[in-house]
Short mmCIF file of C-alpha atoms and ligand atoms in Angstrom, two decimals:
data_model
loop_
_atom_site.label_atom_id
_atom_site.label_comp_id
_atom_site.label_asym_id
_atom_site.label_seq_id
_atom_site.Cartn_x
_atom_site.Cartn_y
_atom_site.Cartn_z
CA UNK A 1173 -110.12 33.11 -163.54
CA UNK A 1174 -108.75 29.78 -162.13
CA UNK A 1175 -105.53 28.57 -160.62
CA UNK A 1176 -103.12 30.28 -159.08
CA UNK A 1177 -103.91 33.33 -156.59
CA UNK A 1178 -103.83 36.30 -159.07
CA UNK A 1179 -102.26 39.93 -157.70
CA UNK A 1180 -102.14 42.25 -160.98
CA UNK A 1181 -104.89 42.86 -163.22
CA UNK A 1182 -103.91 44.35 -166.98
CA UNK A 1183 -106.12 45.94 -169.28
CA UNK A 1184 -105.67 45.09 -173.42
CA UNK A 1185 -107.52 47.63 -175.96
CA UNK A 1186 -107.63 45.89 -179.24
CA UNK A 1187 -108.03 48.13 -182.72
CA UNK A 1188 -111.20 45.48 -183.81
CA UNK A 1189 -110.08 45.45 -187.43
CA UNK A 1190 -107.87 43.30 -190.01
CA UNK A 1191 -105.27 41.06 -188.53
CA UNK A 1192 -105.27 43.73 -185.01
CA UNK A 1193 -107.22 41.86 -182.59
CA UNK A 1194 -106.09 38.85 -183.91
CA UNK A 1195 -102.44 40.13 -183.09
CA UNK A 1196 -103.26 41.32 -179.60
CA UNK A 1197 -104.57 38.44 -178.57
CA UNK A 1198 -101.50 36.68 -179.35
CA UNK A 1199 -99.49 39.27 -177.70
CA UNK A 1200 -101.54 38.71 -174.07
CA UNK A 1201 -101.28 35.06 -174.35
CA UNK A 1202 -97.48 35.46 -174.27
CA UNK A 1203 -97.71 37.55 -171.75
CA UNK A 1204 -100.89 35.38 -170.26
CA UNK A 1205 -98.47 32.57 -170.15
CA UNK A 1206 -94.93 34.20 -168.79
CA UNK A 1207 -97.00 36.08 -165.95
CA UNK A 1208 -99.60 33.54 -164.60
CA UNK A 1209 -100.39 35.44 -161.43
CA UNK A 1210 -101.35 38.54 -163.52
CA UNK A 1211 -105.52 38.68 -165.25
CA UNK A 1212 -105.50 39.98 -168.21
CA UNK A 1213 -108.51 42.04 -169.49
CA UNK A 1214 -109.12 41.64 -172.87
CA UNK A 1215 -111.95 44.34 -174.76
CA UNK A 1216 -113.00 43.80 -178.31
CA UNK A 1217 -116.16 43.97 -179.91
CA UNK A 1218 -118.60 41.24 -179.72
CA UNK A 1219 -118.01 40.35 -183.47
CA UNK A 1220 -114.46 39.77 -183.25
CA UNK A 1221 -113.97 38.56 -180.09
CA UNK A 1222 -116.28 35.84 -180.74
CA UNK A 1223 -114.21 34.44 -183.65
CA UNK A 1224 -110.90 34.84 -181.58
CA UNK A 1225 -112.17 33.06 -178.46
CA UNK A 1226 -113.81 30.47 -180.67
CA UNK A 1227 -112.38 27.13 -179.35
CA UNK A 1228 -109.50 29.04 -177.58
CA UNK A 1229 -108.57 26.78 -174.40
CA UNK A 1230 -105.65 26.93 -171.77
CA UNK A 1231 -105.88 30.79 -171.16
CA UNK A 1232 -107.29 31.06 -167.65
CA UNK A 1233 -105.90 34.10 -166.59
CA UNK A 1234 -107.22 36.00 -170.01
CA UNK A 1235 -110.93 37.74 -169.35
CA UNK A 1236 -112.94 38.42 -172.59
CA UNK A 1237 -114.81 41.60 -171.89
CA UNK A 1238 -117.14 42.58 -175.11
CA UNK A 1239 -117.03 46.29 -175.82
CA UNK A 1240 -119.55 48.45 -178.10
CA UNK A 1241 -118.40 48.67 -181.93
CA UNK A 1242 -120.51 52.31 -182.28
CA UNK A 1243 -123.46 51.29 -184.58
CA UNK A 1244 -126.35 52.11 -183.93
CA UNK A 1245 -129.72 49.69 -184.00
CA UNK A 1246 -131.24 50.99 -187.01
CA UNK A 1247 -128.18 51.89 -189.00
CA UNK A 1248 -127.68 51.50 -192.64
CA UNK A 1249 -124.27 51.40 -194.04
CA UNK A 1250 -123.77 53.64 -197.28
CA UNK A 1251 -120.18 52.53 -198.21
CA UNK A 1252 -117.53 55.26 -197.14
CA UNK A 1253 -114.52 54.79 -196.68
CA UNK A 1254 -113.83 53.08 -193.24
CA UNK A 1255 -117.50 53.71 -191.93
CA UNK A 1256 -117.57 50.92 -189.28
CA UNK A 1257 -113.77 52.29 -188.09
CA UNK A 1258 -115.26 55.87 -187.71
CA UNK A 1259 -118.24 54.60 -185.50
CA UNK A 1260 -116.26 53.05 -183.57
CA UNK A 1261 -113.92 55.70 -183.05
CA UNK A 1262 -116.41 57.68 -182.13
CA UNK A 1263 -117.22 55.55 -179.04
CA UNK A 1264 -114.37 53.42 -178.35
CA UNK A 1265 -112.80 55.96 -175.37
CA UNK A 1266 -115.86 55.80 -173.29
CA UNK A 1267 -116.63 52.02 -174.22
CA UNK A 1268 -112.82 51.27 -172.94
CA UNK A 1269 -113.76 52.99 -170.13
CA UNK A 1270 -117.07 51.94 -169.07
CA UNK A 1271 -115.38 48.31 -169.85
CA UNK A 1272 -112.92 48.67 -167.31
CA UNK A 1273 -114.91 49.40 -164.84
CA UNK A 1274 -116.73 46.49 -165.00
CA UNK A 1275 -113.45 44.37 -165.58
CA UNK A 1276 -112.15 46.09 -162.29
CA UNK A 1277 -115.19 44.99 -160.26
CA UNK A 1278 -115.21 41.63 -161.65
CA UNK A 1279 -112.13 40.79 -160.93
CA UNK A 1280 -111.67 42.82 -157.25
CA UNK A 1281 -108.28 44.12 -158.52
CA UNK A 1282 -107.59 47.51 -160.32
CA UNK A 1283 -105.92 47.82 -163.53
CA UNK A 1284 -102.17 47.78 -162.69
CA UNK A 1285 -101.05 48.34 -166.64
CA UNK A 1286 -103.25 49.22 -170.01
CA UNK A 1287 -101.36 46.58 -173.38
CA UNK A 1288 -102.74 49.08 -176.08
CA UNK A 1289 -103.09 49.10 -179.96
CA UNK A 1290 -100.47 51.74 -180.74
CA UNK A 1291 -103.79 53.13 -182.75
CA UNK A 1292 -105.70 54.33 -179.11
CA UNK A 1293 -103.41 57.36 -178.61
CA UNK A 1294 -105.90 58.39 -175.68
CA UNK A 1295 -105.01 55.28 -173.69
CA UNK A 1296 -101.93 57.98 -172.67
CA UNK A 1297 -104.31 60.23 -170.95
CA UNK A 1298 -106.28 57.54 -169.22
CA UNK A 1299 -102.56 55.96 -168.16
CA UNK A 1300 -101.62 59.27 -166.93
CA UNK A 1301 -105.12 59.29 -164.54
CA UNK A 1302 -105.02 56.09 -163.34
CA UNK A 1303 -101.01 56.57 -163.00
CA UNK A 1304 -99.94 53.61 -164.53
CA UNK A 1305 -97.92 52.65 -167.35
CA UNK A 1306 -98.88 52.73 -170.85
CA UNK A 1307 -97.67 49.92 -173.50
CA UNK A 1308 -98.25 50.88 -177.04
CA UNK A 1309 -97.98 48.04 -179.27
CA UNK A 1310 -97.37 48.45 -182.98
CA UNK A 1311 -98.52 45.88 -185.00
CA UNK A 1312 -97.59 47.07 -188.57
CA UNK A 1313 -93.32 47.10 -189.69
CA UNK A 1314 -91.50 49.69 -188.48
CA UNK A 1315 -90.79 51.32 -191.86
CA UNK A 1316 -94.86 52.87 -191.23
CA UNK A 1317 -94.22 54.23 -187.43
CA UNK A 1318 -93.15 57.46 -189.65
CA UNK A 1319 -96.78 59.52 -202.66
CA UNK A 1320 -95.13 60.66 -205.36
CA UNK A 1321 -91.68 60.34 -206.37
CA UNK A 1322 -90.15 62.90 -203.58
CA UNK A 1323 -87.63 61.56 -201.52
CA UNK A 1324 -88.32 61.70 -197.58
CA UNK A 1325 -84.99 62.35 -196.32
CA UNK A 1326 -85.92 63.45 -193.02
CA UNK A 1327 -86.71 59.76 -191.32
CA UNK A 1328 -82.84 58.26 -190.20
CA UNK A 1329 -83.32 54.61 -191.54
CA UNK A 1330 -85.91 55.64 -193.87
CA UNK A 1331 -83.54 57.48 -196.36
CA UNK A 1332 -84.61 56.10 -199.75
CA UNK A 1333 -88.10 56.18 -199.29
CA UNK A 1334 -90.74 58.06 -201.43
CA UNK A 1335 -93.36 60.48 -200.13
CA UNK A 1336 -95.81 58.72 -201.88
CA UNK A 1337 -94.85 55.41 -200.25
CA UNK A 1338 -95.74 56.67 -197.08
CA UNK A 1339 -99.35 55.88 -195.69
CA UNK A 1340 -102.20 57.55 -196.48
CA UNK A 1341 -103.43 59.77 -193.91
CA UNK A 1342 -100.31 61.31 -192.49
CA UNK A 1343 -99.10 63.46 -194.87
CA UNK A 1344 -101.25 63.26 -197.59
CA UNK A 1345 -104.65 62.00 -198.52
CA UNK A 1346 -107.93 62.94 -196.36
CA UNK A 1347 -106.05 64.45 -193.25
CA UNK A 1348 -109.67 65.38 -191.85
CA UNK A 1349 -110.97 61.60 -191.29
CA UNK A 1350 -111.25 59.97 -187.88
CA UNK A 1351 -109.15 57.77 -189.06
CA UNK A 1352 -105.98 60.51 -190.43
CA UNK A 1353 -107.01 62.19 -186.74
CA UNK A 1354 -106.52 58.69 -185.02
CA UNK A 1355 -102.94 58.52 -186.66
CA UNK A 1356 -101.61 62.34 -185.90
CA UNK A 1357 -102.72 62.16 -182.24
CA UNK A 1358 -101.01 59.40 -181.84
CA UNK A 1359 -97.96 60.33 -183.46
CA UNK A 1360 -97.94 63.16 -181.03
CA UNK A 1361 -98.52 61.21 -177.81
CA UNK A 1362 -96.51 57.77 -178.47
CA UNK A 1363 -93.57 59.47 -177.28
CA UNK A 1364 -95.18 59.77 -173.96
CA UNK A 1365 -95.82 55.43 -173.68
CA UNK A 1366 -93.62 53.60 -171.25
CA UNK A 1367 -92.93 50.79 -173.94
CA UNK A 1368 -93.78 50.61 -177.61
CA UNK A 1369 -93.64 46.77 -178.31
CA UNK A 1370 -93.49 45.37 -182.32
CA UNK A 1371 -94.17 42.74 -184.12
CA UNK A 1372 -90.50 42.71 -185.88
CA UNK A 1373 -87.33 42.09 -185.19
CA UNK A 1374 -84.94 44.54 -185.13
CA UNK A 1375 -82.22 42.83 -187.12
CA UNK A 1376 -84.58 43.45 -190.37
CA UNK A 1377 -83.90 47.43 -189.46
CA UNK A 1378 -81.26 48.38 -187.17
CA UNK A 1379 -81.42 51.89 -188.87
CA UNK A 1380 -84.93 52.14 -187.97
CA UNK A 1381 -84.70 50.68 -184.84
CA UNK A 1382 -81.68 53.06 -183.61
CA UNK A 1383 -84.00 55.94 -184.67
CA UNK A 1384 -87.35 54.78 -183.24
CA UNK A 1385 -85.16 53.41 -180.00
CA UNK A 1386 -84.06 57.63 -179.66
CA UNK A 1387 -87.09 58.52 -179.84
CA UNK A 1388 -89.70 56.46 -178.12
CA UNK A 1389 -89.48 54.62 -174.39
CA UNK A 1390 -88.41 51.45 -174.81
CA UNK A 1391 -89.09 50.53 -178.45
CA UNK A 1392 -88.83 46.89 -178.38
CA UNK A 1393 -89.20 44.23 -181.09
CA UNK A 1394 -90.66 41.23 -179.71
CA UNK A 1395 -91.17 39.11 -182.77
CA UNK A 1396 -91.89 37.29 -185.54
CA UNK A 1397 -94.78 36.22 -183.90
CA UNK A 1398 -95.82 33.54 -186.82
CA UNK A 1399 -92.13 32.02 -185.60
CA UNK A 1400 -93.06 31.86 -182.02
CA UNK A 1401 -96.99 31.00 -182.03
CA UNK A 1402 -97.05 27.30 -181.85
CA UNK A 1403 -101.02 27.71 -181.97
CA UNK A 1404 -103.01 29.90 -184.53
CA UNK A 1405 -106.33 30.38 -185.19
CA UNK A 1406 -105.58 30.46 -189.01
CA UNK A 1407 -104.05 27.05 -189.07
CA UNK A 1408 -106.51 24.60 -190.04
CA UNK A 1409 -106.41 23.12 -193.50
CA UNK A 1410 -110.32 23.25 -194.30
CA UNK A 1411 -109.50 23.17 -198.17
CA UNK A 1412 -106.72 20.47 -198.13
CA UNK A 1413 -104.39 22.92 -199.64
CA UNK A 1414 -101.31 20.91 -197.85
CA UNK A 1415 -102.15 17.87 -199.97
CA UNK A 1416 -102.43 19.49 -202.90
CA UNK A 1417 -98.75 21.37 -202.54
CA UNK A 1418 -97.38 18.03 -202.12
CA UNK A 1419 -98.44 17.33 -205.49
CA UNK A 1420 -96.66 20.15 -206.75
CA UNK A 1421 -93.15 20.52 -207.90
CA UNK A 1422 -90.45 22.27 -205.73
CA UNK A 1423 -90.63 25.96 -206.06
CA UNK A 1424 -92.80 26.26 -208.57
CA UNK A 1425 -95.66 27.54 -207.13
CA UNK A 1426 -97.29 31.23 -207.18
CA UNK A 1427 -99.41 31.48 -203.74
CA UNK A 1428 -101.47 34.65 -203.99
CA UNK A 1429 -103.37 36.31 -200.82
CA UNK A 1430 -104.51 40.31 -200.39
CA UNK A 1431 -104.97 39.88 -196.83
CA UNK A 1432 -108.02 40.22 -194.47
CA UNK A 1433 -109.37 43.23 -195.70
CA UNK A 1434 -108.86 44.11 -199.53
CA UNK A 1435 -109.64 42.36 -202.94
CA UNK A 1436 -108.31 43.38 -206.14
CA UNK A 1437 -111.01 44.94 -208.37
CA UNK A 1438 -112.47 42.67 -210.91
CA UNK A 1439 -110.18 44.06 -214.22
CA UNK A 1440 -107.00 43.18 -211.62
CA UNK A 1441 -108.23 39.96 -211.07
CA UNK A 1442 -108.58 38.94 -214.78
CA UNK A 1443 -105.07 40.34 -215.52
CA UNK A 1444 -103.74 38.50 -213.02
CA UNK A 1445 -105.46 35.48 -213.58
CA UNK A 1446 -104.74 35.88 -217.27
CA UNK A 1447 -100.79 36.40 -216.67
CA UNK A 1448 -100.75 32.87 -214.94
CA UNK A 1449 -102.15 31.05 -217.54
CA UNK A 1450 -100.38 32.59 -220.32
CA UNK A 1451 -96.90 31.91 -217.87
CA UNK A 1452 -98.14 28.66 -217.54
CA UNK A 1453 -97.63 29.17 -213.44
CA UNK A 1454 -99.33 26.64 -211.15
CA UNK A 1455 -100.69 28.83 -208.27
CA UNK A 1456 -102.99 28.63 -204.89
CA UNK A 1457 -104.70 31.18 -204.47
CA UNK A 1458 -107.04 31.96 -201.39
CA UNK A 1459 -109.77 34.91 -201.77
CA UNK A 1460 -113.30 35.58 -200.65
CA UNK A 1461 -115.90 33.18 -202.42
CA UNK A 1462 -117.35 36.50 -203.60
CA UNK A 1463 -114.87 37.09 -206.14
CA UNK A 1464 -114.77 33.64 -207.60
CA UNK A 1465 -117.58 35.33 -210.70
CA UNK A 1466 -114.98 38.08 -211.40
CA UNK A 1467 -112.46 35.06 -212.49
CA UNK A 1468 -112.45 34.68 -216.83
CA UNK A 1469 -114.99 32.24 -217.96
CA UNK A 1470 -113.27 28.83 -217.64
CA UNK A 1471 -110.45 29.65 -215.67
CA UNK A 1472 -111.26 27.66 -212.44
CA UNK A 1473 -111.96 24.65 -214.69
CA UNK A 1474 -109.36 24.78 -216.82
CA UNK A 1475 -106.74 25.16 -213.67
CA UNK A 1476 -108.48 22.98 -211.53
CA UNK A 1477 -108.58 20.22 -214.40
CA UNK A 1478 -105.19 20.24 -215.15
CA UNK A 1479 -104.14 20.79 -211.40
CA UNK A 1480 -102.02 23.76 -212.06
CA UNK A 1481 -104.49 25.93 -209.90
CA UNK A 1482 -106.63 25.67 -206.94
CA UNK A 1483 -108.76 28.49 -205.73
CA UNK A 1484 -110.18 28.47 -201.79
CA UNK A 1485 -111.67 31.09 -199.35
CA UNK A 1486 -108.99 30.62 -196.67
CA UNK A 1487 -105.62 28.62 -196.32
CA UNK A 1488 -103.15 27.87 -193.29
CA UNK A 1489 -100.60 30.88 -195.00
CA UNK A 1490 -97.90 30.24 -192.69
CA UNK A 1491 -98.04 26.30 -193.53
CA UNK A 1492 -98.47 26.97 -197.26
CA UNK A 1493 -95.53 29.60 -197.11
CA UNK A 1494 -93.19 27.02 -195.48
CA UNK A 1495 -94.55 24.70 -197.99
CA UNK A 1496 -91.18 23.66 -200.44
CA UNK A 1497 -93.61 23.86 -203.58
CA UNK A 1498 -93.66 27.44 -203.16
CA UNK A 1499 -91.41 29.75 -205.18
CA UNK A 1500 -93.06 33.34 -204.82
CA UNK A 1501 -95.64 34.65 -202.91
CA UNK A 1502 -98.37 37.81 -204.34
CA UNK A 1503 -99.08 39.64 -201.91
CA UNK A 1504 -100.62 43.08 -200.67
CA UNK A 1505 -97.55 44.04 -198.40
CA UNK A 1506 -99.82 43.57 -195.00
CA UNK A 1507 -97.33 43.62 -192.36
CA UNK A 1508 -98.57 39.83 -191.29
CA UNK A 1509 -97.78 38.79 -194.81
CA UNK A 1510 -94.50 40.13 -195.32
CA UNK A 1511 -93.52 39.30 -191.72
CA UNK A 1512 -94.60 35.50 -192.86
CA UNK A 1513 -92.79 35.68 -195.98
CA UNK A 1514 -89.63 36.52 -194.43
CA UNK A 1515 -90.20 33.82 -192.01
CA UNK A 1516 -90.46 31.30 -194.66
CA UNK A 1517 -87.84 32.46 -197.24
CA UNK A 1518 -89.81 33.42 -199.89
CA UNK A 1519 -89.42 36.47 -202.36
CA UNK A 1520 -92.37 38.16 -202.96
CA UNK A 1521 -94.54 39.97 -205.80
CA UNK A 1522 -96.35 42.72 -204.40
CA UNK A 1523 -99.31 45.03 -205.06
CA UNK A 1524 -99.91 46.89 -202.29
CA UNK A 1525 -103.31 49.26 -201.62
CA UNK A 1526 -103.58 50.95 -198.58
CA UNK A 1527 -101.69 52.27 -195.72
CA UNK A 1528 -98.64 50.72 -194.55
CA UNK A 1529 -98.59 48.54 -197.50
CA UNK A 1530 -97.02 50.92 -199.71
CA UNK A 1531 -94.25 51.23 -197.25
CA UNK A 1532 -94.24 47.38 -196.46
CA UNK A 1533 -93.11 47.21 -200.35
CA UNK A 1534 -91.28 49.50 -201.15
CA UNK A 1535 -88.76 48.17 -198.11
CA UNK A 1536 -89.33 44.44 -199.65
CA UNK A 1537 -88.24 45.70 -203.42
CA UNK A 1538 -85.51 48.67 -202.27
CA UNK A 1539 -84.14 47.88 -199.14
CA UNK A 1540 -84.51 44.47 -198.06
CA UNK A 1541 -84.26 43.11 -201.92
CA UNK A 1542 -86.53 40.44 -201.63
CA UNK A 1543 -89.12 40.73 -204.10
CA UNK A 1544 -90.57 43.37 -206.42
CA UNK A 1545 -93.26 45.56 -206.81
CA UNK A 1546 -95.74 45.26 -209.42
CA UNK A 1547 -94.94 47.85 -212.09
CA UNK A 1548 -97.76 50.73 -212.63
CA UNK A 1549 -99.01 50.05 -209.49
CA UNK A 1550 -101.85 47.54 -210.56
CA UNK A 1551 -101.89 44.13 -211.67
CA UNK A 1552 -101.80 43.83 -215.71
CA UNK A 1553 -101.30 40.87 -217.64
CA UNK A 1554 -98.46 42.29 -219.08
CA UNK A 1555 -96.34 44.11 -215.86
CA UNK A 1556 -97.27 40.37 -214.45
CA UNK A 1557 -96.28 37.71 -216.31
CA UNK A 1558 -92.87 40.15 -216.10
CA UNK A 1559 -92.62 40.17 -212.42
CA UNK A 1560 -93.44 36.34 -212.56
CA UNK A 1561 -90.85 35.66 -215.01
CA UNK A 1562 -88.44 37.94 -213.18
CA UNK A 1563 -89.01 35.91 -209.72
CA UNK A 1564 -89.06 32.32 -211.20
CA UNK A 1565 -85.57 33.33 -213.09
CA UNK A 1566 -83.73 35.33 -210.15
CA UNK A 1567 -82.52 33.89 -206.46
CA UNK A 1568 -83.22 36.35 -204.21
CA UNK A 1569 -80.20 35.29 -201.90
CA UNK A 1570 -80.85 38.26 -199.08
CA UNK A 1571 -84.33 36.52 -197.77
CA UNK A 1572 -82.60 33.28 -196.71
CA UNK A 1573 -80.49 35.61 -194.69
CA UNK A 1574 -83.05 37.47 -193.52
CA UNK A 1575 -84.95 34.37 -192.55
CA UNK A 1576 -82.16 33.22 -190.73
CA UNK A 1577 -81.46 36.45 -188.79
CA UNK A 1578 -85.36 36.27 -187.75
CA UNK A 1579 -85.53 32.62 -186.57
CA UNK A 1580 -82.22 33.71 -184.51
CA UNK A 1581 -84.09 36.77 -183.21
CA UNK A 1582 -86.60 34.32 -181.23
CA UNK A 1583 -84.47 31.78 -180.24
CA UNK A 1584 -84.01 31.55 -176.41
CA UNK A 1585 -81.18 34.21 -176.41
CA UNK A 1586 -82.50 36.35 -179.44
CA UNK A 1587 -83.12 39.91 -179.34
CA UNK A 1588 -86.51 39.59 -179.69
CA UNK A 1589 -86.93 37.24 -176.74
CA UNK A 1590 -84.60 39.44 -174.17
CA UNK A 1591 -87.07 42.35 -175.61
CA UNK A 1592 -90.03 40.22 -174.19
CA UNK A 1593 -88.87 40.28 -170.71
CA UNK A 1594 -88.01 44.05 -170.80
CA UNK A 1595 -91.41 44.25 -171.53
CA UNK A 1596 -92.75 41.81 -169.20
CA UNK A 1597 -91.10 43.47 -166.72
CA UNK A 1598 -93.07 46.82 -167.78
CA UNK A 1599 -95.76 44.67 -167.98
CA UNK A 1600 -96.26 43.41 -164.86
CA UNK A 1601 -94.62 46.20 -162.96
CA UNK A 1602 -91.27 44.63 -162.28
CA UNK A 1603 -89.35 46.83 -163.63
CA UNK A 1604 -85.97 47.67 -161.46
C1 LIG B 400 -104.01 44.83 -192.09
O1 LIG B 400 -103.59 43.67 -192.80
P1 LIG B 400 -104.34 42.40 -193.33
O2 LIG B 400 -105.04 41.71 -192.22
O3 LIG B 400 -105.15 42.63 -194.55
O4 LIG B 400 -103.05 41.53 -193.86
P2 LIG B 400 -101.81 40.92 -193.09
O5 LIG B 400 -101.17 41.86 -192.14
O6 LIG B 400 -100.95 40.39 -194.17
O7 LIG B 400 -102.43 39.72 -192.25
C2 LIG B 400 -103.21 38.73 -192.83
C3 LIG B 400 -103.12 37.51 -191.89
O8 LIG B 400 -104.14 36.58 -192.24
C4 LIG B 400 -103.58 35.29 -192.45
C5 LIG B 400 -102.12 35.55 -192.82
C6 LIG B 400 -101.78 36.78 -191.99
O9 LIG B 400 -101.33 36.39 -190.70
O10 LIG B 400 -101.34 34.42 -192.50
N1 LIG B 400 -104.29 34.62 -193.56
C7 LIG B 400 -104.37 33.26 -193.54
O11 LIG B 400 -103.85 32.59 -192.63
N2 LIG B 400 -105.04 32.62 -194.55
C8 LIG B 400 -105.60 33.29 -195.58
O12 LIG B 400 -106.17 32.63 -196.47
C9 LIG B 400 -105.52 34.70 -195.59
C10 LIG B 400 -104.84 35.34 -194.59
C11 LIG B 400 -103.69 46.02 -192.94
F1 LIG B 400 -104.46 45.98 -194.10
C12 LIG B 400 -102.20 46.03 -193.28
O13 LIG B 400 -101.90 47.14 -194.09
C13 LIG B 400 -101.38 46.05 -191.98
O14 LIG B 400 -100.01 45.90 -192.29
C14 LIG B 400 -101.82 44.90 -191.06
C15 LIG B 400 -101.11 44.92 -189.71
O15 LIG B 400 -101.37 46.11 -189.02
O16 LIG B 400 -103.24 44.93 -190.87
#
């Protein structure tokens, strides 16, 4: 830790899966930055850390501290569900805590705050013990803090959503896992955190927010982040996808992405690759190299030949997203996704999987009216070249206003930025 004499030292528990660390991180650098004489801690495991910190400069007062990810030496993965979450579960309480200790001796200064994923719901306790405060931060929407075609009614804000929309794991599903266990011990103790910081802002749900506000400590929307990151790791345009938008027609193109974590089986793919050449859509379309054999035989060739499609392992989303070629994005319903879409003005096609993503898009097609959900659930040729066709022939005139509502949210006197330095002030123990 250089520069300037440093008097607080806060610890940051990342969830080391998906977008989560990634989203953490960015959270202490904007704290990193507005509190220079505070250190912040930051404990992931090795794997992940080691991508995020990969040519990461200009942090000085951010520690990486590697912790455990629960898998043992000689381990052999047999493919349930979640298996490297569950190990980890399994050890991430002591690892946190062994961690700090060594962060705390490092540094000389105890831990004056712990900057949790909302996930850790024992971070509470170990608040409570080291009598500190204890900021939960929620990195999905706020339409999942709460299947079939029952209507919850019992949610204010959430008034017209279906049971079955609602993640898996908290009232239905595999209650028993670690992970189900994770998400009902946290529901009970996140009424107990000093401040329970989003990435959202609160215009998008001022239902939701009033609610969540009544019930939790400080429940403050800090973001878009994508609209207030000048710097992300995801940014650089290995596959020259830029270039190849700027060949491309004004809003005509499809950009499809499932996120970090899930692919479409190999029937989905072949719908959905079928739909967009019998719709004659151009598209870009970034998935795991993997799946490229799962494509119909000549597809790649065909699209890549006659430039209406290019398939890569990775693009710059939020660039391509703010891209003026792009008329719809397909998209899982990740909360990073939608958040992005919003961002960028553009209605989206979804086909959500797990999770919160159910939720995510059911609120994009019901509530918020900007986009649809794929009908039956899964992607066929014939439910998609209907939602295509729907999208390319419809303005969907609510997501300009909703982009404009969260580019005001950040700006200097936004909600989202007056949240920050309520929780700053939490943060680094300034609070009146
Ligand atoms: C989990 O979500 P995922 O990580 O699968 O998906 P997103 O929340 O949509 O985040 C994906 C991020 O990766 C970026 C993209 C998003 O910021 O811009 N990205 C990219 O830059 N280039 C690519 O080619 C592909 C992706 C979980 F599965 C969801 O249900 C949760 O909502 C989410 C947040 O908790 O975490």
């Amino acid at each position: 830790v250089t520069g300037t004499v440093k008097n607080k030292h806060v610890a940051v528990f990342t969830f080391p899966y998906s977008s989560h660390p990634a989203l953490l991180l960015t959270l202490t650098r904007k704290l990193a930055s507005a509190a220079p004489t505070v250190v912040f801690s930051f404990f992931n495991i090795e794997k992940s850390n080691r991508v995020l910190f990969s040519g990461l400069s200009g942090c000085t007062n951010i520690l990486r501290y590697d912790v455990s990810d629960g898998i043992p030496d000689d381990y052999v993965f047999v493919g349930k569900p979640q298996e490297d979450v569950n190990l980890f579960l399994a050890v991430a309480e002591d690892e946190f805590r062994r961690a700090v200790r060594v962060a705390e001796i490092d540094t000389g200064l105890k831990i004056s705050c712990l900057v949790v994923d909302g996930f850790f719901w024992f971070a509470g306790d170990m608040a409570t013990e080291m009598n500190i405060p204890w900021v939960a931060f929620w990195t999905a929407g706020a339409c999942s803090a709460g299947p079939d075609e029952e209507i919850v009614d019992l949610i204010p804000g959430l008034e017209s959503v279906r049971l079955g929309d609602l993640p898996s794991g908290v009232v239905m599903g595999n209650l028993e896992s670690p992970f189900a266990t994770m998400l009902h011990k946290m529901g009970r103790t996140l009424a107990r955190a000093n401040a329970v910081p989003i990435n959202s802002f609160q215009e998008l749900d001022p239902d939701l927010t009033k609610n969540l506000s009544s019930n939790l400590n400080k429940f403050l929307n800090i973001g878009p982040f994508n609209l207030t990151t000048k710097e992300k790791t995801s940014e650089h345009d290995e596959y020259a996808c830029i270039s190849w938008l700027d060949n491309q027609k004004t809003r005509t193109v499809a950009y499809i992405c499932f996120g970090t974590v899930f692919t479409p089986p190999a029937h989905e793919l072949v719908e959905l690759a079928e739909a967009l050449e019998e719709t004659e859509t151009s598209f870009l379309w970034s998935i795991n190299k993997d799946s490229y054999k799962h494509f119909p035989k000549g597809f790649l060739e065909r699209t890549s030949a006659n430039e209406t499609g290019k398939v890569v392992p990775w693009v710059p989303q939020d660039q391509v997203l703010n891209h003026v070629a792009i008329r719809v994005f397909v998209t899982h319903g990740g909360w990073n996704s939608v958040l992005e879409s919003v961002g960028a003005g553009v209605p989206m096609i979804c086909r959500p999987f797990i999770g919160d993503q159910h939720m995510n898009s059911w609120m994009v097609e019901r509530v918020w009216e900007i986009g649809l959900r794929i009908q039956g659930g899964n992607f066929t040729k014939r439910a998609t070249c209907r939602a295509l066709e729907h999208v390319f022939s419809h303005s969907y005139k609510r997501i300009e206003a909703l982009k404009d509502l969260a580019h005001k949210a950040v700006a200097s006197n936004g909600s989202s930025s007056q949240n920050f330095k309520t929780l700053l002030e939490v943060v680094t123990g300034s609070t009146p």
